[in-house]
JSON list of C-alpha atoms in Angstrom, two decimals:
[
{"chain": "A", "resi": 1240, "resn": "GLN", "atom": "CA", "xyz": [42.01, -69.30, 59.39]},
{"chain": "A", "resi": 1241, "resn": "VAL", "atom": "CA", "xyz": [43.08, -68.96, 55.77]},
{"chain": "A", "resi": 1242, "resn": "GLN", "atom": "CA", "xyz": [44.90, -71.97, 54.37]},
{"chain": "A", "resi": 1243, "resn": "LEU", "atom": "CA", "xyz": [46.97, -71.93, 51.19]},
{"chain": "A", "resi": 1244, "resn": "VAL", "atom": "CA", "xyz": [48.34, -75.04, 49.51]},
{"chain": "A", "resi": 1245, "resn": "GLU", "atom": "CA", "xyz": [50.75, -74.70, 46.60]},
{"chain": "A", "resi": 1246, "resn": "SER", "atom": "CA", "xyz": [51.64, -77.18, 43.89]},
{"chain": "A", "resi": 1247, "resn": "GLY", "atom": "CA", "xyz": [53.40, -77.20, 40.55]},
{"chain": "A", "resi": 1248, "resn": "GLY", "atom": "CA", "xyz": [57.02, -76.49, 41.39]},
{"chain": "A", "resi": 1249, "resn": "GLY", "atom": "CA", "xyz": [59.87, -78.47, 39.95]},
{"chain": "A", "resi": 1250, "resn": "SER", "atom": "CA", "xyz": [63.07, -78.34, 37.97]},
{"chain": "A", "resi": 1251, "resn": "VAL", "atom": "CA", "xyz": [63.31, -76.90, 34.49]},
{"chain": "A", "resi": 1252, "resn": "GLN", "atom": "CA", "xyz": [65.98, -75.65, 32.15]},
{"chain": "A", "resi": 1253, "resn": "ALA", "atom": "CA", "xyz": [66.43, -71.98, 31.45]},
{"chain": "A", "resi": 1254, "resn": "GLY", "atom": "CA", "xyz": [63.87, -70.79, 28.94]},
{"chain": "A", "resi": 1255, "resn": "GLY", "atom": "CA", "xyz": [61.32, -73.30, 30.10]},
{"chain": "A", "resi": 1256, "resn": "SER", "atom": "CA", "xyz": [57.95, -72.85, 31.77]},
{"chain": "A", "resi": 1257, "resn": "LEU", "atom": "CA", "xyz": [56.17, -73.89, 34.94]},
{"chain": "A", "resi": 1258, "resn": "ARG", "atom": "CA", "xyz": [52.71, -73.19, 36.33]},
{"chain": "A", "resi": 1259, "resn": "LEU", "atom": "CA", "xyz": [52.18, -72.90, 40.03]},
{"chain": "A", "resi": 1260, "resn": "SER", "atom": "CA", "xyz": [48.78, -73.40, 41.61]},
{"chain": "A", "resi": 1261, "resn": "CYS", "atom": "CA", "xyz": [47.45, -72.47, 45.03]},
{"chain": "A", "resi": 1262, "resn": "VAL", "atom": "CA", "xyz": [44.17, -73.54, 46.56]},
{"chain": "A", "resi": 1263, "resn": "VAL", "atom": "CA", "xyz": [42.81, -70.99, 49.02]},
{"chain": "A", "resi": 1264, "resn": "SER", "atom": "CA", "xyz": [40.47, -72.22, 51.75]},
{"chain": "A", "resi": 1265, "resn": "GLY", "atom": "CA", "xyz": [39.39, -71.76, 55.33]},
{"chain": "A", "resi": 1266, "resn": "TYR", "atom": "CA", "xyz": [38.32, -68.13, 54.99]},
{"chain": "A", "resi": 1267, "resn": "THR", "atom": "CA", "xyz": [35.14, -66.44, 56.09]},
{"chain": "A", "resi": 1268, "resn": "ASN", "atom": "CA", "xyz": [35.75, -63.52, 53.75]},
{"chain": "A", "resi": 1269, "resn": "TYR", "atom": "CA", "xyz": [37.98, -64.09, 50.74]},
{"chain": "A", "resi": 1270, "resn": "PRO", "atom": "CA", "xyz": [41.22, -62.13, 51.15]},
{"chain": "A", "resi": 1271, "resn": "TYR", "atom": "CA", "xyz": [41.25, -58.87, 49.22]},
{"chain": "A", "resi": 1272, "resn": "CYS", "atom": "CA", "xyz": [44.86, -59.39, 48.17]},
{"chain": "A", "resi": 1273, "resn": "VAL", "atom": "CA", "xyz": [46.47, -62.67, 47.08]},
{"chain": "A", "resi": 1274, "resn": "GLY", "atom": "CA", "xyz": [49.68, -63.39, 45.28]},
{"chain": "A", "resi": 1275, "resn": "TRP", "atom": "CA", "xyz": [53.13, -64.89, 45.34]},
{"chain": "A", "resi": 1276, "resn": "PHE", "atom": "CA", "xyz": [56.47, -64.18, 46.89]},
{"chain": "A", "resi": 1277, "resn": "ARG", "atom": "CA", "xyz": [59.74, -66.09, 46.67]},
{"chain": "A", "resi": 1278, "resn": "GLN", "atom": "CA", "xyz": [62.73, -66.60, 48.86]},
{"chain": "A", "resi": 1279, "resn": "VAL", "atom": "CA", "xyz": [66.17, -68.11, 48.53]},
{"chain": "A", "resi": 1280, "resn": "PRO", "atom": "CA", "xyz": [68.15, -69.25, 51.58]},
{"chain": "A", "resi": 1281, "resn": "GLU", "atom": "CA", "xyz": [69.90, -66.46, 53.46]},
{"chain": "A", "resi": 1282, "resn": "SER", "atom": "CA", "xyz": [67.98, -63.81, 51.53]},
{"chain": "A", "resi": 1283, "resn": "GLU", "atom": "CA", "xyz": [64.96, -61.63, 52.14]},
{"chain": "A", "resi": 1284, "resn": "ARG", "atom": "CA", "xyz": [61.54, -62.41, 50.73]},
{"chain": "A", "resi": 1285, "resn": "GLU", "atom": "CA", "xyz": [60.85, -60.93, 47.30]},
{"chain": "A", "resi": 1286, "resn": "GLY", "atom": "CA", "xyz": [57.31, -60.15, 46.29]},
{"chain": "A", "resi": 1287, "resn": "VAL", "atom": "CA", "xyz": [56.58, -61.48, 42.81]},
{"chain": "A", "resi": 1288, "resn": "ALA", "atom": "CA", "xyz": [52.99, -60.68, 41.89]},
{"chain": "A", "resi": 1289, "resn": "SER", "atom": "CA", "xyz": [49.71, -59.67, 43.46]},
{"chain": "A", "resi": 1290, "resn": "ILE", "atom": "CA", "xyz": [46.07, -59.66, 42.39]},
{"chain": "A", "resi": 1291, "resn": "THR", "atom": "CA", "xyz": [43.12, -58.10, 44.15]},
{"chain": "A", "resi": 1292, "resn": "ARG", "atom": "CA", "xyz": [39.61, -59.41, 44.50]},
{"chain": "A", "resi": 1293, "resn": "ASP", "atom": "CA", "xyz": [38.64, -57.14, 41.60]},
{"chain": "A", "resi": 1294, "resn": "SER", "atom": "CA", "xyz": [41.61, -58.39, 39.55]},
{"chain": "A", "resi": 1295, "resn": "ARG", "atom": "CA", "xyz": [44.00, -55.48, 39.75]},
{"chain": "A", "resi": 1296, "resn": "ILE", "atom": "CA", "xyz": [47.46, -56.90, 39.13]},
{"chain": "A", "resi": 1297, "resn": "ILE", "atom": "CA", "xyz": [50.97, -55.78, 40.00]},
{"chain": "A", "resi": 1298, "resn": "TYR", "atom": "CA", "xyz": [54.24, -57.52, 39.12]},
{"chain": "A", "resi": 1299, "resn": "VAL", "atom": "CA", "xyz": [57.75, -56.99, 40.37]},
{"chain": "A", "resi": 1300, "resn": "GLU", "atom": "CA", "xyz": [59.83, -55.51, 37.57]},
{"chain": "A", "resi": 1301, "resn": "SER", "atom": "CA", "xyz": [62.05, -58.57, 37.15]},
{"chain": "A", "resi": 1302, "resn": "VAL", "atom": "CA", "xyz": [59.17, -60.84, 36.09]},
{"chain": "A", "resi": 1303, "resn": "LYS", "atom": "CA", "xyz": [57.13, -58.47, 33.94]},
{"chain": "A", "resi": 1304, "resn": "GLY", "atom": "CA", "xyz": [56.42, -59.96, 30.52]},
{"chain": "A", "resi": 1305, "resn": "ARG", "atom": "CA", "xyz": [57.42, -63.45, 31.68]},
{"chain": "A", "resi": 1306, "resn": "PHE", "atom": "CA", "xyz": [55.06, -64.30, 34.57]},
{"chain": "A", "resi": 1307, "resn": "THR", "atom": "CA", "xyz": [51.28, -64.13, 34.61]},
{"chain": "A", "resi": 1308, "resn": "ILE", "atom": "CA", "xyz": [49.15, -64.23, 37.73]},
{"chain": "A", "resi": 1309, "resn": "SER", "atom": "CA", "xyz": [45.53, -65.27, 37.52]},
{"chain": "A", "resi": 1310, "resn": "LYS", "atom": "CA", "xyz": [42.75, -66.72, 39.63]},
{"chain": "A", "resi": 1311, "resn": "ASP", "atom": "CA", "xyz": [39.77, -68.99, 39.18]},
{"chain": "A", "resi": 1312, "resn": "ASN", "atom": "CA", "xyz": [37.17, -67.84, 41.68]},
{"chain": "A", "resi": 1313, "resn": "ALA", "atom": "CA", "xyz": [34.99, -70.89, 41.12]},
{"chain": "A", "resi": 1314, "resn": "LYS", "atom": "CA", "xyz": [37.87, -73.18, 42.10]},
{"chain": "A", "resi": 1315, "resn": "ASN", "atom": "CA", "xyz": [39.29, -70.89, 44.82]},
{"chain": "A", "resi": 1316, "resn": "THR", "atom": "CA", "xyz": [42.60, -71.31, 43.03]},
{"chain": "A", "resi": 1317, "resn": "LEU", "atom": "CA", "xyz": [45.39, -68.87, 42.30]},
{"chain": "A", "resi": 1318, "resn": "TYR", "atom": "CA", "xyz": [47.91, -69.46, 39.52]},
{"chain": "A", "resi": 1319, "resn": "LEU", "atom": "CA", "xyz": [51.33, -68.22, 38.50]},
{"chain": "A", "resi": 1320, "resn": "GLN", "atom": "CA", "xyz": [52.32, -69.02, 34.94]},
{"chain": "A", "resi": 1321, "resn": "MET", "atom": "CA", "xyz": [56.07, -68.65, 34.61]},
{"chain": "A", "resi": 1322, "resn": "ASN", "atom": "CA", "xyz": [57.60, -68.51, 31.14]},
{"chain": "A", "resi": 1323, "resn": "SER", "atom": "CA", "xyz": [61.13, -67.82, 29.89]},
{"chain": "A", "resi": 1324, "resn": "LEU", "atom": "CA", "xyz": [62.49, -68.90, 33.23]},
{"chain": "A", "resi": 1325, "resn": "LYS", "atom": "CA", "xyz": [65.98, -67.82, 34.23]},
{"chain": "A", "resi": 1326, "resn": "ALA", "atom": "CA", "xyz": [68.45, -69.27, 36.71]},
{"chain": "A", "resi": 1327, "resn": "GLU", "atom": "CA", "xyz": [67.84, -66.28, 38.96]},
{"chain": "A", "resi": 1328, "resn": "ASP", "atom": "CA", "xyz": [64.18, -67.30, 39.29]},
{"chain": "A", "resi": 1329, "resn": "THR", "atom": "CA", "xyz": [65.31, -70.28, 41.36]},
{"chain": "A", "resi": 1330, "resn": "ALA", "atom": "CA", "xyz": [63.68, -70.01, 44.79]},
{"chain": "A", "resi": 1331, "resn": "MET", "atom": "CA", "xyz": [61.03, -71.36, 47.08]},
{"chain": "A", "resi": 1332, "resn": "TYR", "atom": "CA", "xyz": [57.76, -69.87, 45.89]},
{"chain": "A", "resi": 1333, "resn": "TYR", "atom": "CA", "xyz": [55.01, -69.13, 48.39]},
{"chain": "A", "resi": 1334, "resn": "CYS", "atom": "CA", "xyz": [51.36, -68.38, 47.84]},
{"chain": "A", "resi": 1335, "resn": "ALA", "atom": "CA", "xyz": [50.20, -65.59, 50.12]},
{"chain": "A", "resi": 1336, "resn": "ALA", "atom": "CA", "xyz": [47.12, -63.71, 51.17]},
{"chain": "A", "resi": 1337, "resn": "ALA", "atom": "CA", "xyz": [46.65, -60.39, 52.89]},
{"chain": "A", "resi": 1338, "resn": "TYR", "atom": "CA", "xyz": [43.65, -58.64, 54.35]},
{"chain": "A", "resi": 1339, "resn": "THR", "atom": "CA", "xyz": [44.57, -55.15, 53.27]},
{"chain": "A", "resi": 1340, "resn": "SER", "atom": "CA", "xyz": [43.53, -52.66, 50.63]},
{"chain": "A", "resi": 1341, "resn": "ALA", "atom": "CA", "xyz": [47.21, -51.77, 50.09]},
{"chain": "A", "resi": 1342, "resn": "CYS", "atom": "CA", "xyz": [47.73, -54.69, 47.75]},
{"chain": "A", "resi": 1343, "resn": "SER", "atom": "CA", "xyz": [51.11, -55.11, 46.08]},
{"chain": "A", "resi": 1344, "resn": "PRO", "atom": "CA", "xyz": [53.74, -57.85, 45.91]},
{"chain": "A", "resi": 1345, "resn": "ASN", "atom": "CA", "xyz": [55.64, -56.10, 48.70]},
{"chain": "A", "resi": 1346, "resn": "ILE", "atom": "CA", "xyz": [52.82, -56.65, 51.19]},
{"chain": "A", "resi": 1347, "resn": "PHE", "atom": "CA", "xyz": [53.70, -60.34, 51.27]},
{"chain": "A", "resi": 1348, "resn": "THR", "atom": "CA", "xyz": [57.28, -59.68, 52.34]},
{"chain": "A", "resi": 1349, "resn": "THR", "atom": "CA", "xyz": [56.22, -58.44, 55.74]},
{"chain": "A", "resi": 1350, "resn": "ARG", "atom": "CA", "xyz": [55.09, -60.51, 58.68]},
{"chain": "A", "resi": 1351, "resn": "ARG", "atom": "CA", "xyz": [51.97, -58.69, 59.82]},
{"chain": "A", "resi": 1352, "resn": "PRO", "atom": "CA", "xyz": [48.61, -59.67, 61.29]},
{"chain": "A", "resi": 1353, "resn": "GLY", "atom": "CA", "xyz": [46.26, -60.55, 58.47]},
{"chain": "A", "resi": 1354, "resn": "ASN", "atom": "CA", "xyz": [48.97, -62.05, 56.27]},
{"chain": "A", "resi": 1355, "resn": "TYR", "atom": "CA", "xyz": [48.99, -65.74, 55.50]},
{"chain": "A", "resi": 1356, "resn": "ARG", "atom": "CA", "xyz": [51.24, -67.97, 53.44]},
{"chain": "A", "resi": 1357, "resn": "GLY", "atom": "CA", "xyz": [51.47, -71.55, 52.26]},
{"chain": "A", "resi": 1358, "resn": "GLN", "atom": "CA", "xyz": [54.26, -74.03, 52.84]},
{"chain": "A", "resi": 1359, "resn": "GLY", "atom": "CA", "xyz": [55.98, -73.21, 49.57]},
{"chain": "A", "resi": 1360, "resn": "THR", "atom": "CA", "xyz": [56.96, -75.07, 46.43]},
{"chain": "A", "resi": 1361, "resn": "GLN", "atom": "CA", "xyz": [60.51, -75.21, 45.10]},
{"chain": "A", "resi": 1362, "resn": "VAL", "atom": "CA", "xyz": [61.33, -73.92, 41.63]},
{"chain": "A", "resi": 1363, "resn": "THR", "atom": "CA", "xyz": [64.79, -74.72, 40.29]},
{"chain": "A", "resi": 1364, "resn": "VAL", "atom": "CA", "xyz": [65.97, -73.37, 36.95]},
{"chain": "A", "resi": 1365, "resn": "SER", "atom": "CA", "xyz": [69.21, -74.72, 35.54]},
{"chain": "A", "resi": 1366, "resn": "SER", "atom": "CA", "xyz": [71.25, -72.76, 33.04]}
]
């Protein structure tokens, strides 16, 4: 069973930066699609970014040019570098994995067999 453990959340002022990390373990075959989604209370999940095993990347429009997703295969670690943070980026951020070739941030917003997520890390941006 795939396990994902996030770290790196916190509180920051608008315009600041944070880097989230996620260690991926417990897999037999590394998930084809990994990435991040976020969620605020009483709202739906929002896919943020995805990256495939061969490093094809997709971002949700609202974070393009500000967030960068990357992975270190040797460390089994996924990253999300978040710059120029805005108050509307405040959310619980989850690392996610999906066994699907249809890789995009939206795939993490659905609860489907083959999808996994971590426990989440809170990001709070004050204006």
